[in-house]
XYZ file of N, CA and C in Angstrom:
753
model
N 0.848 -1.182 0.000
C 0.000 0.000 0.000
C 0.889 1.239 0.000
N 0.694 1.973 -0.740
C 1.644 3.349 -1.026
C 0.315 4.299 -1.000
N 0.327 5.518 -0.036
C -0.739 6.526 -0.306
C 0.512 7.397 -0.827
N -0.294 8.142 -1.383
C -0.121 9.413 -2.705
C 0.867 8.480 -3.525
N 0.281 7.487 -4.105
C 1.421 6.831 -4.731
C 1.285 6.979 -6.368
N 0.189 8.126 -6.743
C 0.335 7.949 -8.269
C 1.160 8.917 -8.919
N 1.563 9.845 -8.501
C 2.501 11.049 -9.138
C 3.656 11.702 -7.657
N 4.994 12.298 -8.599
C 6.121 12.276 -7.096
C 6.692 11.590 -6.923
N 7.009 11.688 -5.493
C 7.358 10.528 -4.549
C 7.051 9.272 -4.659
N 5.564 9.572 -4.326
C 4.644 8.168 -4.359
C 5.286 7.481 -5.379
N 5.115 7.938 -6.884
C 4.976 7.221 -8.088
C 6.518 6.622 -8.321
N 7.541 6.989 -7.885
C 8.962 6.756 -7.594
C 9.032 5.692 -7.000
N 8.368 5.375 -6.172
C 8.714 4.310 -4.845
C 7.875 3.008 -5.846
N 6.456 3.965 -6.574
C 6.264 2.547 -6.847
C 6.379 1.725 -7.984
N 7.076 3.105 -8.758
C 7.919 2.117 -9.986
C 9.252 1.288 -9.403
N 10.235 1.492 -8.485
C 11.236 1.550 -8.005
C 10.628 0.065 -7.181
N 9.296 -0.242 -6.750
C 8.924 -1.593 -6.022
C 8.111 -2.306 -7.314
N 7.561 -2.021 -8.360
C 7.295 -2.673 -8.850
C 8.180 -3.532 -9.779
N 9.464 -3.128 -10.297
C 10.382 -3.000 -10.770
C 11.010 -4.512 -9.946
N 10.910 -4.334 -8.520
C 11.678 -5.414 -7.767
C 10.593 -6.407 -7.570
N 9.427 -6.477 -7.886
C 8.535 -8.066 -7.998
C 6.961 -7.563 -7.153
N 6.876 -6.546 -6.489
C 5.862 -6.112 -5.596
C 4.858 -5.766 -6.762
N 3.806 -6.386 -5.787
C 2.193 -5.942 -6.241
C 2.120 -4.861 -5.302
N 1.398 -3.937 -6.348
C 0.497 -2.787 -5.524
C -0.632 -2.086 -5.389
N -0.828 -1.350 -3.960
C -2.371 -1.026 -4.150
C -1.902 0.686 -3.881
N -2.378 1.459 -4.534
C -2.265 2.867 -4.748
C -3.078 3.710 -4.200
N -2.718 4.519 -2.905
C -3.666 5.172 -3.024
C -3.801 6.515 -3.349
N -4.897 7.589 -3.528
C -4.970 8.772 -3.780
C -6.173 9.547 -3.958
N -6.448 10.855 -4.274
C -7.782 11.221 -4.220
C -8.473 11.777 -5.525
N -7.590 11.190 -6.328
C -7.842 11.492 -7.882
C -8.753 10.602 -8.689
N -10.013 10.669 -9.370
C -11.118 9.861 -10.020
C -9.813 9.079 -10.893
N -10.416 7.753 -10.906
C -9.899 6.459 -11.310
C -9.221 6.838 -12.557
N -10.202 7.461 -13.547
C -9.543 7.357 -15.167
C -8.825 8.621 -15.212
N -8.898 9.136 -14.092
C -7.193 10.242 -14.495
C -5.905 9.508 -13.763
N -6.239 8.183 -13.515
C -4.807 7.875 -13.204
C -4.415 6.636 -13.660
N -5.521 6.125 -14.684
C -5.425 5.146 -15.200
C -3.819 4.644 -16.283
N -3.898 5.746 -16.842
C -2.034 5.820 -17.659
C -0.861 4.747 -16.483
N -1.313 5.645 -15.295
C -0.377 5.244 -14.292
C -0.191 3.840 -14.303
N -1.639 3.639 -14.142
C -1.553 1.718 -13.668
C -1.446 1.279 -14.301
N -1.784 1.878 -15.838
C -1.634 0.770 -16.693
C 0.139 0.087 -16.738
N 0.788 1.650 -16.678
C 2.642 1.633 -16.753
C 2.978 0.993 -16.099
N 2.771 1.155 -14.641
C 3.252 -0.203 -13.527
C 2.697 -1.458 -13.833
N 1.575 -1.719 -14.096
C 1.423 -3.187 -14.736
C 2.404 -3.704 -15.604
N 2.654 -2.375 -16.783
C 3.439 -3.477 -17.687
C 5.098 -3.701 -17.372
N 5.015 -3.321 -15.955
C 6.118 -3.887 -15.275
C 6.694 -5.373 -14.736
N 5.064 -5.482 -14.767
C 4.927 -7.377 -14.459
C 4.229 -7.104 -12.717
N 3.433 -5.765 -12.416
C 3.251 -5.666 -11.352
C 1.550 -5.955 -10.963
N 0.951 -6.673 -10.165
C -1.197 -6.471 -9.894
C -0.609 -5.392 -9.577
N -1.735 -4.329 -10.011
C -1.682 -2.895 -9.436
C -3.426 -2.780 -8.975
N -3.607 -2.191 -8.458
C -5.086 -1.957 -7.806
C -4.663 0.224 -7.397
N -6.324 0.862 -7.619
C -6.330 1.844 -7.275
C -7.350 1.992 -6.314
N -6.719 2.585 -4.945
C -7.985 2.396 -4.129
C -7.965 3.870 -3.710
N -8.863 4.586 -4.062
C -9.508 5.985 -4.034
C -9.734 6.577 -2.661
N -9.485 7.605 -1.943
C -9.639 7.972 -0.908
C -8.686 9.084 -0.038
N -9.667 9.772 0.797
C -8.957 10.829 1.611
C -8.341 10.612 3.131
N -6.715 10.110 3.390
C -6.859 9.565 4.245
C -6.876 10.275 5.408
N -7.105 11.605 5.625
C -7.797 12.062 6.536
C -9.285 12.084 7.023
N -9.934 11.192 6.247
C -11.469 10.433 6.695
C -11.447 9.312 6.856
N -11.763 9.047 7.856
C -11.823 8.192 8.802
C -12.808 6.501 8.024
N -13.803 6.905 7.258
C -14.878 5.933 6.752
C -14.170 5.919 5.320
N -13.230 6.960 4.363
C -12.336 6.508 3.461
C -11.743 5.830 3.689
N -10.659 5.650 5.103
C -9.515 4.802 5.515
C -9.647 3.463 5.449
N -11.139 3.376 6.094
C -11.444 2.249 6.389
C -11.984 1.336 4.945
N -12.171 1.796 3.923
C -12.692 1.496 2.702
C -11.037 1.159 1.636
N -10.188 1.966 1.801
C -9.116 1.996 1.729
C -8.502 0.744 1.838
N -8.328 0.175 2.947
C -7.933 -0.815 3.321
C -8.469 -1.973 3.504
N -9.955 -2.324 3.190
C -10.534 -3.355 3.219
C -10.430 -3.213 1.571
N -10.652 -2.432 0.610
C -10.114 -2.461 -0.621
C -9.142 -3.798 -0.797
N -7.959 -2.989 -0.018
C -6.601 -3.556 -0.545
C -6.285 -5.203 0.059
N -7.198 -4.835 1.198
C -7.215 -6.351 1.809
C -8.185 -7.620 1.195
N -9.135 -6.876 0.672
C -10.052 -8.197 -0.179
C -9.151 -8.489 -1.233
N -8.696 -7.508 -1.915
C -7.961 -7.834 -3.589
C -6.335 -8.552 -3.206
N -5.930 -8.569 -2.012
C -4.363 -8.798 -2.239
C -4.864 -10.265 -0.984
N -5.868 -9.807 -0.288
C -5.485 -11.286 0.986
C -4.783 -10.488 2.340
N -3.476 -10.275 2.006
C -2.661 -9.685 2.746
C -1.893 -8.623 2.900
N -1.534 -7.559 3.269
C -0.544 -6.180 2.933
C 0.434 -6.283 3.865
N 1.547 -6.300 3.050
C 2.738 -7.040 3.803
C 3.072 -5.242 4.086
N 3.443 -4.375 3.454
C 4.184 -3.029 3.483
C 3.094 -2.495 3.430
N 3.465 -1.303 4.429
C 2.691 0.077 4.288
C 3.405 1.078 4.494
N 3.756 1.933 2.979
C 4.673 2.878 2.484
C 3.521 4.632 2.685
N 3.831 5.275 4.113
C 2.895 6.599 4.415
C 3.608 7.152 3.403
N 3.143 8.102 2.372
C 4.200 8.866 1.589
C 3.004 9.998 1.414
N 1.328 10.105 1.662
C 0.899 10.861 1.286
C 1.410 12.285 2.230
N 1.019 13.322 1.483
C 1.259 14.910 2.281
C 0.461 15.510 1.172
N 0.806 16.901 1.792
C 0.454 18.180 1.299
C 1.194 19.191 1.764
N 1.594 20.301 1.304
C 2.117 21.455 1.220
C 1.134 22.206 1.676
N 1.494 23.598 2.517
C 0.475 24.634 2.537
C 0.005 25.429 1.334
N -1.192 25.560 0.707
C -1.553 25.963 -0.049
C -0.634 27.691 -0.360
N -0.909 28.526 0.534
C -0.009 29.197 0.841
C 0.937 29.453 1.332
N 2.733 29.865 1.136
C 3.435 29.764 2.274
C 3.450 30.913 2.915
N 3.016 31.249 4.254
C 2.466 31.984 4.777
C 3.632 32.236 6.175
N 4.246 33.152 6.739
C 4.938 33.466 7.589
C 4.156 32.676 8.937
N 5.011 32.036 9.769
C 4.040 31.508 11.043
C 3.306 32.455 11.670
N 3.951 34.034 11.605
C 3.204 34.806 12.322
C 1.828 35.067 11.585
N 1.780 34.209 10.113
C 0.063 34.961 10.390
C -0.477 33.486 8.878
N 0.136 32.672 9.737
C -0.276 30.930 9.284
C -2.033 31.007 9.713
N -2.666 30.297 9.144
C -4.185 30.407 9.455
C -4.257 29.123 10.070
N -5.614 28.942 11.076
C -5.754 28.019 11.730
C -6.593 26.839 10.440
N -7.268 27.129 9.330
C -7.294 26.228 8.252
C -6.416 25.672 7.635
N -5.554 26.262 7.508
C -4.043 25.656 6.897
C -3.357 24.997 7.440
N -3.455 24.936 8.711
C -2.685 24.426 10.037
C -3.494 22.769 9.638
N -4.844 23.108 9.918
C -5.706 22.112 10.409
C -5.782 21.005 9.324
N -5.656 21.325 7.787
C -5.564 20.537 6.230
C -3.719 19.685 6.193
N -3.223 20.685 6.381
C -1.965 19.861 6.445
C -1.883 18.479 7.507
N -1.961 19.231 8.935
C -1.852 18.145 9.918
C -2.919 17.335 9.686
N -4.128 17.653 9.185
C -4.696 16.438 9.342
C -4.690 15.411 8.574
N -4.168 15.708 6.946
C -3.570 14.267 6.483
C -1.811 14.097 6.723
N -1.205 14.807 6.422
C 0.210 14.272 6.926
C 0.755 13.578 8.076
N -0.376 13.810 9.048
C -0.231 13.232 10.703
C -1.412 12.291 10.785
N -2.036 13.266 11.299
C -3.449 12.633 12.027
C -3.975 11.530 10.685
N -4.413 11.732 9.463
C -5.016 10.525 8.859
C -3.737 9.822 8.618
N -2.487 9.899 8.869
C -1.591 9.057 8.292
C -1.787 8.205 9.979
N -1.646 8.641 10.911
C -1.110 7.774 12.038
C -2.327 6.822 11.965
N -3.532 7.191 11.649
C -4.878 6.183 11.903
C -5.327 5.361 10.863
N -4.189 5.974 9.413
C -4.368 4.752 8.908
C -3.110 3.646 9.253
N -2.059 4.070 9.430
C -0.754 3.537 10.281
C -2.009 2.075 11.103
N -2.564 3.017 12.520
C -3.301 2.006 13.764
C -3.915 1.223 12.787
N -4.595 0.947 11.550
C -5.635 0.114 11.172
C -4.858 -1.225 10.369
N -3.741 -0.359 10.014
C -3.038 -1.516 8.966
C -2.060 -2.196 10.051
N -1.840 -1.777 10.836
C -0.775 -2.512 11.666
C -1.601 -3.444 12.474
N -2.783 -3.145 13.071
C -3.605 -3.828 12.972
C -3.943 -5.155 12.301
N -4.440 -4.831 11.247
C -3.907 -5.752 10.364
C -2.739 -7.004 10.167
N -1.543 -6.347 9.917
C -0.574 -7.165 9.915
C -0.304 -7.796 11.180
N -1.018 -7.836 12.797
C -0.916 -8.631 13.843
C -1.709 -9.250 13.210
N -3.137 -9.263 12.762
C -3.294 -10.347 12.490
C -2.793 -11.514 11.679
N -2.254 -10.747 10.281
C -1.574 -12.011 9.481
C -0.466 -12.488 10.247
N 0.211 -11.890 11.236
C 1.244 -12.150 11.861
C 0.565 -13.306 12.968
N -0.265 -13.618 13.605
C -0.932 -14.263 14.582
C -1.552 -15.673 13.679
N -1.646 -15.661 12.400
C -1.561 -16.860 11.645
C -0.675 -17.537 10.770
N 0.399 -17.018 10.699
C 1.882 -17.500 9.924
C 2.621 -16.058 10.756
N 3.650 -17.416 11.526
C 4.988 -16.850 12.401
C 5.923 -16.110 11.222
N 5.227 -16.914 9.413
C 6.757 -16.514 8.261
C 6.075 -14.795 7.886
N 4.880 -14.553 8.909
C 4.521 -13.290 7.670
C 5.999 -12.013 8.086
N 5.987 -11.712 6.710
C 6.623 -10.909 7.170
C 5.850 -9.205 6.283
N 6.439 -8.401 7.010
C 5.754 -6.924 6.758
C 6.641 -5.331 7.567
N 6.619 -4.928 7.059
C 6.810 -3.514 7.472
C 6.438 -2.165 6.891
N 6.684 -0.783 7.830
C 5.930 0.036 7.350
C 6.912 1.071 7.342
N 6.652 2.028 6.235
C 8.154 3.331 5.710
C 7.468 4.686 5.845
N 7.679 5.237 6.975
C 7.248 6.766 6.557
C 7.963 7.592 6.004
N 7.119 8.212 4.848
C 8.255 9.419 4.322
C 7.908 10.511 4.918
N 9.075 11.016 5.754
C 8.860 12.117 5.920
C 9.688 13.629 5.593
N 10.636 14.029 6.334
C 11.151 15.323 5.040
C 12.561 15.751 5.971
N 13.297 16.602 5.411
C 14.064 16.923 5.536
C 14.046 18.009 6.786
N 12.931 18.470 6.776
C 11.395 19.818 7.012
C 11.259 19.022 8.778
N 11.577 17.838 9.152
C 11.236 17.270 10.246
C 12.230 17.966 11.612
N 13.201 18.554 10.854
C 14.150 18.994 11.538
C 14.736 20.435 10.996
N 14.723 20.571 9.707
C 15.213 21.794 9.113
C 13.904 23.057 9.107
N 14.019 23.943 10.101
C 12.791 24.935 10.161
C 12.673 26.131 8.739
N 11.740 26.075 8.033
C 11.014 27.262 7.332
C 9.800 27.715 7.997
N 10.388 28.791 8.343
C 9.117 29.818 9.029
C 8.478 30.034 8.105
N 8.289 29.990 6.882
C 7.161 30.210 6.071
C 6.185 29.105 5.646
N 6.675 27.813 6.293
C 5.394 26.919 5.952
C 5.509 26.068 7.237
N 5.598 27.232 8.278
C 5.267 26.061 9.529
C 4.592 24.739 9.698
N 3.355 24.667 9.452
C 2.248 23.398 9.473
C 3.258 22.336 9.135
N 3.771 22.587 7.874
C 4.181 21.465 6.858
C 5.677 20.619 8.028
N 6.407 21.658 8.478
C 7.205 21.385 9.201
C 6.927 20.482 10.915
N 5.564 21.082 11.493
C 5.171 20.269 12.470
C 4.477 18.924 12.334
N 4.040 18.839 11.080
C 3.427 17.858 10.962
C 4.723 16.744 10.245
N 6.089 16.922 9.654
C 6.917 15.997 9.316
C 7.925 15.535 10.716
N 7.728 16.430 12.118
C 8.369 16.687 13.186
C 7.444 15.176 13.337
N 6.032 15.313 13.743
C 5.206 14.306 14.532
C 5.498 13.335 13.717
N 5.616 13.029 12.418
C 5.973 11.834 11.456
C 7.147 10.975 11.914
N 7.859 11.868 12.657
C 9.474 11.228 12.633
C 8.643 10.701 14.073
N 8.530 11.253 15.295
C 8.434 10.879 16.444
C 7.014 9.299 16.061
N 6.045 9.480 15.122
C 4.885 8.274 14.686
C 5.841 7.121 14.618
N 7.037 7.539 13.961
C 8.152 6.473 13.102
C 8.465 5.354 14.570
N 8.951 6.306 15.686
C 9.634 5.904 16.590
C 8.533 5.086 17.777
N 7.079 6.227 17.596
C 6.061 4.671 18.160
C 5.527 3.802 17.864
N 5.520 3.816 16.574
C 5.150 2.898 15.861
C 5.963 1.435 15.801
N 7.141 1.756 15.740
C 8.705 0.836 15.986
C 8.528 0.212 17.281
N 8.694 0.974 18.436
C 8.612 0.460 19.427
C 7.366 -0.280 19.986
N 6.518 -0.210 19.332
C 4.789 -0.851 19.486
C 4.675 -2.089 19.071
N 5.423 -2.262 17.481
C 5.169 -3.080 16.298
C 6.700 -4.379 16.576
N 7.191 -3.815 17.820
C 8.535 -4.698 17.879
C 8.360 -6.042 18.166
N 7.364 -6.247 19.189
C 7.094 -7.439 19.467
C 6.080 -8.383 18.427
N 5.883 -7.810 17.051
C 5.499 -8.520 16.045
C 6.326 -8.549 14.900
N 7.678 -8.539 15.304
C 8.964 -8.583 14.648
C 8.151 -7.865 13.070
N 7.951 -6.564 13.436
C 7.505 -5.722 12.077
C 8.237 -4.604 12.481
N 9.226 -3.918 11.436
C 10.055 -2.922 11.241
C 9.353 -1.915 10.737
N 9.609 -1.129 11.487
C 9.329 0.394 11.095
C 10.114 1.535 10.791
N 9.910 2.582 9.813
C 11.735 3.238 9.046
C 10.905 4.674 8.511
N 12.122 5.412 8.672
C 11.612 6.685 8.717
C 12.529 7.022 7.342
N 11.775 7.571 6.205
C 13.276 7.875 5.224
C 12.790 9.518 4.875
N 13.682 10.413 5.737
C 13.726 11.517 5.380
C 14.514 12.341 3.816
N 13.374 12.476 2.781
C 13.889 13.207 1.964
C 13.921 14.568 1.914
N 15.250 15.351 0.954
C 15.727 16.142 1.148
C 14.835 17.245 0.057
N 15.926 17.950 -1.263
C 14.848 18.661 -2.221
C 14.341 17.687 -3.140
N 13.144 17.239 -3.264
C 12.586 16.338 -4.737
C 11.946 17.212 -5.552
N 12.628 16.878 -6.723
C 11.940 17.552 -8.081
C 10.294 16.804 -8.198
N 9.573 17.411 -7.908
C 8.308 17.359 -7.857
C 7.184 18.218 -7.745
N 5.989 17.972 -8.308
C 5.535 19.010 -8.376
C 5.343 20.288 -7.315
N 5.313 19.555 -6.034
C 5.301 20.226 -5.040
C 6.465 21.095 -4.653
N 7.457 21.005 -5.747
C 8.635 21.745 -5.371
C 9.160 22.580 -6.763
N 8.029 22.652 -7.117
C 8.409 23.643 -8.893
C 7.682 24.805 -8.355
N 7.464 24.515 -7.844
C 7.073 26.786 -7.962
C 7.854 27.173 -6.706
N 9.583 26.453 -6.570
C 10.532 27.098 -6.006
C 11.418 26.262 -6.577
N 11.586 26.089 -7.653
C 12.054 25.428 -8.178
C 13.595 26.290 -8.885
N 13.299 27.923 -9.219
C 14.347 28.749 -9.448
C 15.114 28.879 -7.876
N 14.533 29.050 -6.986
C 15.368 28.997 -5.971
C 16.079 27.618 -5.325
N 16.299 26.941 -5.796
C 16.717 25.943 -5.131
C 17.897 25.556 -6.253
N 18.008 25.922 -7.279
C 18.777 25.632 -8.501
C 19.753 26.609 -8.404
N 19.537 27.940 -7.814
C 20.877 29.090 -7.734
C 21.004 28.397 -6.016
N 20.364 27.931 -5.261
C 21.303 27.596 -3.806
C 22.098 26.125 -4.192
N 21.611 26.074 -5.224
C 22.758 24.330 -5.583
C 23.984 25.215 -6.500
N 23.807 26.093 -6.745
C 24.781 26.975 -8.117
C 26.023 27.426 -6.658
N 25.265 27.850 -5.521
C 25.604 28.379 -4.556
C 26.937 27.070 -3.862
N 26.652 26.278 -3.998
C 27.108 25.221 -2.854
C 26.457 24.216 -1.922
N 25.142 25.022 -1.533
C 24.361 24.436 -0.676
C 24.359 22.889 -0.279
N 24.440 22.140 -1.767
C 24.124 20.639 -1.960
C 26.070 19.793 -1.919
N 25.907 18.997 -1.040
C 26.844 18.632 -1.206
C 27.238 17.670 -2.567
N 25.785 17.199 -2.504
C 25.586 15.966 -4.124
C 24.787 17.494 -4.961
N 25.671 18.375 -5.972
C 25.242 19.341 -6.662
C 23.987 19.123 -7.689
N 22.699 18.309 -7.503
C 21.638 18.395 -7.716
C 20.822 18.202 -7.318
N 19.521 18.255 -7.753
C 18.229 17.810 -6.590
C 17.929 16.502 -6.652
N 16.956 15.744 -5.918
C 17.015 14.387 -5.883
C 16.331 14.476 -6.752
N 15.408 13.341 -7.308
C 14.283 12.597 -7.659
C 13.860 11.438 -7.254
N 12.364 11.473 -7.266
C 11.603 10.290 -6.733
C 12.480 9.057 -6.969
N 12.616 8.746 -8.093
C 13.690 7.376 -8.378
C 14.621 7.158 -7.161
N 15.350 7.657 -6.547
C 16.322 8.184 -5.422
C 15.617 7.844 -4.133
N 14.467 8.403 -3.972
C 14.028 7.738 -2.565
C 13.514 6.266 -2.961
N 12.859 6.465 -4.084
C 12.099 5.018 -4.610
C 13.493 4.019 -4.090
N 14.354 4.214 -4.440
C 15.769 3.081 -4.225
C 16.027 2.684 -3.347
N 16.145 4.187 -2.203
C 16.201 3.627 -0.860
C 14.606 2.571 -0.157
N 14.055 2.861 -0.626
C 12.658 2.091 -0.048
C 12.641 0.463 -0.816
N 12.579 0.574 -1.531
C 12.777 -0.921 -2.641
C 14.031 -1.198 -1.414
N 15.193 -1.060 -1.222
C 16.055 -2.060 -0.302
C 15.533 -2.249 1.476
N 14.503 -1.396 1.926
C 13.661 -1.258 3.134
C 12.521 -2.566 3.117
N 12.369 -2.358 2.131
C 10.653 -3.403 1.694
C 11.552 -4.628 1.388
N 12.893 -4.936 0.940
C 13.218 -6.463 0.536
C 13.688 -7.124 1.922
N 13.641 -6.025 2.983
C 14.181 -6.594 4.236
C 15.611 -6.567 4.526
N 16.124 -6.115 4.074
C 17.507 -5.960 4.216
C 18.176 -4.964 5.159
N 17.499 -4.635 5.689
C 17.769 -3.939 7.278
C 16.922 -4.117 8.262
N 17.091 -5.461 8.744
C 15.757 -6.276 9.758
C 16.141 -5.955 11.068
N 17.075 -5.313 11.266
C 17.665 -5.239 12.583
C 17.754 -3.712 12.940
N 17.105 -2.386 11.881
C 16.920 -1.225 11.888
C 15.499 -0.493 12.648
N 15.102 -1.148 12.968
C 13.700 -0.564 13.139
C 13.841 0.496 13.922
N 12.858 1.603 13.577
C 12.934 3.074 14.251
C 14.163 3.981 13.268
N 14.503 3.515 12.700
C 15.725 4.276 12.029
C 15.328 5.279 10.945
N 16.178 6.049 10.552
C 16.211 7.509 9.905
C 17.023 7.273 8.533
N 16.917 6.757 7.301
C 17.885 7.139 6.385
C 17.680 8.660 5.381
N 18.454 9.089 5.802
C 18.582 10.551 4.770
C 18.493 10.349 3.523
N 17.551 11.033 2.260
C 17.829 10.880 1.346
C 18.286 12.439 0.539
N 19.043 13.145 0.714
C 19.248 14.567 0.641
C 20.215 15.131 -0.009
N 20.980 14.327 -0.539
C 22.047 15.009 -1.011
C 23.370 15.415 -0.293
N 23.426 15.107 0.810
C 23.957 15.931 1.765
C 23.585 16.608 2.457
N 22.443 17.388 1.940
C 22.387 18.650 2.285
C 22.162 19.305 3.692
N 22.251 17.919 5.124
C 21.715 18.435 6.450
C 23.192 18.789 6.739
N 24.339 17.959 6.255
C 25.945 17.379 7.258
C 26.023 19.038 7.286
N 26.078 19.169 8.605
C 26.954 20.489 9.193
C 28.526 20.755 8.628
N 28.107 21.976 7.704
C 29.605 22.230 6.972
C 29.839 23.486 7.576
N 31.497 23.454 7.541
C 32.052 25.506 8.109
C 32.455 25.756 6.504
């Protein structure tokens, strides 16, 4: 299950898993036949793709969401949080609106952590009928979890609570030997990052980036494809940077 997984990030991770043998279920809030191109492309990867429609900051979507993905697959071994949103406006904190506050956090956090409780959920159970299931869950969260812009506060508190979800979620999910991983990305060329897209190209002209370009989805997609094959079973709660460099404290 990948939310916001049809364009971005999302769509990175899930060419980047379909690519390595994974079936997937997609989610997002876009009518079926505008994202149909999508599925069709990951199919002819050799991937089941399923689109399961929904806002996961509603509570009776979530739940539709995931009984979706659970009738059509049986089982959901991974659950990849990748959906967000940006503040519509970037707005100085001193005069951030309490609507803007309230749209961000409530899908980047709040509907991500409750769809988090339902699917983990879940996977105790497949876990409580085969000792071999195996499963884990990847939050993406941002660079933004730690690096402050006063101009889009929300976006920043709500990738703060993502990292700390990462760490209860880990410690909750331990005793069902299910790993939980936090992969903070840095700048992604995406849509959400083109209408600052001139500024971020003269601070790489600048130095800023230690790896002198911006990422792309493919890039986190990579790091997650080696998260989902299990190959860091002994990581849970952990942080991999995907950034370029760009946090390492330089003089």
């Amino acid at each position: 299950m990948i939310t916001g997984g049809t364009r971005g990030i999302g769509l990175g991770i899930a060419t980047e898993l379909a690519k390595s043998g994974c079936n997937l279920a997609l989610n997002g809030v876009r009518p079926k036949d505008q994202i149909s191109e999508v599925v069709e492309k990951l199919q002819s990867l050799g991937a089941d793709v399923i689109y399961c429609a929904g806002n996961i900051s509603v509570q009776k979507d979530r739940e539709t969401i995931v009984s979706s993905a659970a009738d059509h697959f049986g089982q959901l071994h991974v659950l990849i949080n990748n959906a967000g949103v940006a503040p519509e406006n970037r707005n100085d904190i001193l005069e951030t609106t309490e609507d803007s506050f309230d749209r961000v956090m409530n899908i980047n956090l709040k509907g991500t952590f409750f769809l988090t409780q339902l699917i983990a959920h879940h996977m105790i159970e497949c876990r409580s009928v085969s000792s071999n299931f195996f499963g884990c869950i990847v939050n993406i969260s941002s660079i933004s979890a730690t690096v402050a812009s006063a101009n889009r506060g929300e976006y920043c508190i709500s990738k703060a609570g993502l990292s700390m979800m990462t760490q209860l979620f880990a410690s909750r999910m331990g005793e069902y030997q299910i790993p939980v991983y936090e992969v903070r990305p840095g700048i992604i060329e995406t849509d959400m990052t083109a209408g600052v897209l001139d500024k971020y190209t003269q601070l790489i002209e600048e130095g800023l980036f230690v790896q002198s370009r911006l990422g792309t989805p493919e890039d986190v997609g990579k790091v997650v494809s080696v998260l989902v094959e299990g190959k860091f079973p002994y990581s849970t709660g952990q942080v991999v940077m995907v950034d370029g460099g760009l946090t390492i404290p330089r003089l």
